[in-house]
C-alpha positions as a Python dict, from the first residue, in 0.01 Angstrom:
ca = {
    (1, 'X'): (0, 0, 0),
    (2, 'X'): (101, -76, 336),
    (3, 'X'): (210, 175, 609),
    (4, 'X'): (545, -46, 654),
    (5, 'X'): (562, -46, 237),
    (6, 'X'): (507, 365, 222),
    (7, 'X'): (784, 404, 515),
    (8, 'X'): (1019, 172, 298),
    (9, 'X'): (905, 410, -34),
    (10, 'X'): (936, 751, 142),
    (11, 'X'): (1324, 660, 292),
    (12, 'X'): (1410, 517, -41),
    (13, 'X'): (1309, 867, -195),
    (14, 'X'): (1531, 1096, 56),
    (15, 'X'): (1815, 887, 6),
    (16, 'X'): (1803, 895, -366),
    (17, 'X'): (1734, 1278, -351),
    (18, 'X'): (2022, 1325, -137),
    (19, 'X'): (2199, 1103, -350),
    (20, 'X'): (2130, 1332, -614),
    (21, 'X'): (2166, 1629, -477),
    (22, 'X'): (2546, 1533, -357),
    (23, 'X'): (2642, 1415, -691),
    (24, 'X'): (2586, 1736, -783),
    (25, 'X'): (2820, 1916, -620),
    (26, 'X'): (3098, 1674, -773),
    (27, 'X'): (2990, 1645, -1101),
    (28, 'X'): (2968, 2002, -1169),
    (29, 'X'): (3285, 2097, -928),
    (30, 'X'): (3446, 1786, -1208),
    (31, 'X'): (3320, 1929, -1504),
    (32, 'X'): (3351, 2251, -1483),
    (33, 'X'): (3715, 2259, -1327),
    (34, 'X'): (3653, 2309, -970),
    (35, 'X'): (3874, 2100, -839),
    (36, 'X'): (4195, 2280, -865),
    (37, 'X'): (4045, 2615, -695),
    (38, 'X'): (3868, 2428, -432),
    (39, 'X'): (4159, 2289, -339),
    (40, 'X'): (4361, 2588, -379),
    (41, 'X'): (4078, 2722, -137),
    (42, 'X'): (4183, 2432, 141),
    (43, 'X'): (4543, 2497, 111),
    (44, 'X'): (4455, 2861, 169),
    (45, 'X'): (4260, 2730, 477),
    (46, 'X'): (4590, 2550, 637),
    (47, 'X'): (4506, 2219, 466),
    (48, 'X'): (4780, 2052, 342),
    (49, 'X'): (4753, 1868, -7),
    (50, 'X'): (4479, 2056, -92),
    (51, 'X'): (4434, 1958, -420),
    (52, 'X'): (4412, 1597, -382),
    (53, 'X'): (4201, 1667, -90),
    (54, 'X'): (3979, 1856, -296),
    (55, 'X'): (3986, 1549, -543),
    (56, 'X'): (3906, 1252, -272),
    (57, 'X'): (3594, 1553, -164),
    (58, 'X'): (3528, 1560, -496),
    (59, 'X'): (3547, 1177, -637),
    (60, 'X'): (3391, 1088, -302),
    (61, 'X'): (3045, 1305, -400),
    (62, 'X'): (3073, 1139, -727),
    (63, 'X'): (3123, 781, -615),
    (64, 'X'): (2927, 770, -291),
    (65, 'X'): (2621, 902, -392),
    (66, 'X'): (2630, 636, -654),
    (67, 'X'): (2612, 399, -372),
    (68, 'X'): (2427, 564, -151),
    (69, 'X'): (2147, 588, -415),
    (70, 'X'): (2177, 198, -439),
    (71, 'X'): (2140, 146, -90),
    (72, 'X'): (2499, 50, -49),
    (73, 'X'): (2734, 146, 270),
    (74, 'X'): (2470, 376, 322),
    (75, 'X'): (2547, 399, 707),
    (76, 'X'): (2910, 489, 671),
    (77, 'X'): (2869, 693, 365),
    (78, 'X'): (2570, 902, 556),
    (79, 'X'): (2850, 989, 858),
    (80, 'X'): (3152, 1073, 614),
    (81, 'X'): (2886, 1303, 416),
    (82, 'X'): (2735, 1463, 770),
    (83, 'X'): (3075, 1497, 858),
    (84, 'X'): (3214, 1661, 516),
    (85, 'X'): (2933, 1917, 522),
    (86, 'X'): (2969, 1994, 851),
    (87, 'X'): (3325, 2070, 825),
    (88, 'X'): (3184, 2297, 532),
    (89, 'X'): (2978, 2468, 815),
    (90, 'X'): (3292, 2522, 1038),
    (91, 'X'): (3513, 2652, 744),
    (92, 'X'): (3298, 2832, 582),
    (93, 'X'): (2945, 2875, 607),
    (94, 'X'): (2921, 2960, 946),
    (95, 'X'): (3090, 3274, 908),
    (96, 'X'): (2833, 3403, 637),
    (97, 'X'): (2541, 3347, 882),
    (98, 'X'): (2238, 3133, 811),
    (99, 'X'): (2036, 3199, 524),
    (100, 'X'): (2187, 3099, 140),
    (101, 'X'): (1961, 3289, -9),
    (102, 'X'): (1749, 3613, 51),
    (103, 'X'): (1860, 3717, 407),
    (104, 'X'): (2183, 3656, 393),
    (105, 'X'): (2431, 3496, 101),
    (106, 'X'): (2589, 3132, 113),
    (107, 'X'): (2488, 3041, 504),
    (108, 'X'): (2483, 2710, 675),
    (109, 'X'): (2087, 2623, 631),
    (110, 'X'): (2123, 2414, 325),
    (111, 'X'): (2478, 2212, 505),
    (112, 'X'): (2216, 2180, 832),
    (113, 'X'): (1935, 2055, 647),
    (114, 'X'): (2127, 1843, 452),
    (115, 'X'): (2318, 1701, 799),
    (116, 'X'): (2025, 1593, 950),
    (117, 'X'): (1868, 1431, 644),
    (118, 'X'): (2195, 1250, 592),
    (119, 'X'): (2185, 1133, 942),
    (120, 'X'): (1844, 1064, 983),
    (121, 'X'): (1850, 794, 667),
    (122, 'X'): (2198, 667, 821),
    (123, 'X'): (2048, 573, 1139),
    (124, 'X'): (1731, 448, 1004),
    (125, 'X'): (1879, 213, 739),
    (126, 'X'): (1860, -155, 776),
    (127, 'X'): (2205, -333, 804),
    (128, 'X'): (2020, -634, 729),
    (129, 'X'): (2054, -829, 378),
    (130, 'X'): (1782, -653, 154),
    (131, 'X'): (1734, -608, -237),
    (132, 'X'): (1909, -244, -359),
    (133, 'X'): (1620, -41, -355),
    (134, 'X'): (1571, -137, 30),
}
């Protein structure tokens, strides 16, 4: 395997596990009736509409990470996911510190790891016509 090949393999992997790990948080916020308290949470938060809110949030983690783990809109979808969990930061993690587990209880780490892996496959994706799993 070639070094360009193993690059091409290795960014295909983080964006599928980030796919995956995205989907997630909509699938089981969708199944398991999350969507009406989270956005019950965001009006509480000065959000207006919070329920549909909570639903776009919600159908977008669902839908996009479909996409993004077919290598589709995977730039814009990367920013509007950096930029949804970093609004999670601002809201809400922030103010429970940094760790999610062990030191502390439902910090930011995760929302910052996840950022800059979002980001990082954003900026290194080709725009450029390629096959799905490119």
């Amino acid at each position: 395997m070639t070094e360009q090949s193993r690059n091409k393999l290795a960014w295909m992997i983080l964006r599928i596990t980030l796919a995956v790990l995205i989907a997630a948080h909509g699938w089981f916020r969708f199944l398991n009736g999350g969507v009406e308290p989270f956005g019950g949470w965001l009006n509480g938060q000065g959000i207006p509409l919070g329920f549909w809110v909570a639903a776009a949030i919600t159908a977008l983690e669902i839908l996009g990470s479909a996409l993004l783990a077919f290598g589709r809109l995977v730039r814009p979808l990367c920013g509007l996911f950096a930029a949804l969990y970093a609004m999670g930061i601002v809201m809400l993690h922030a103010g429970e510190g940094w760790f999610v587990v062990g030191a502390g209880r439902n910090g930011a780490e995760y929302s910052v790891l996840l950022i800059v892996a979002l980001l990082c496959v954003g900026l290194q994706h080709s725009t450029k016509k390629a096959n799905y799993l490119d």
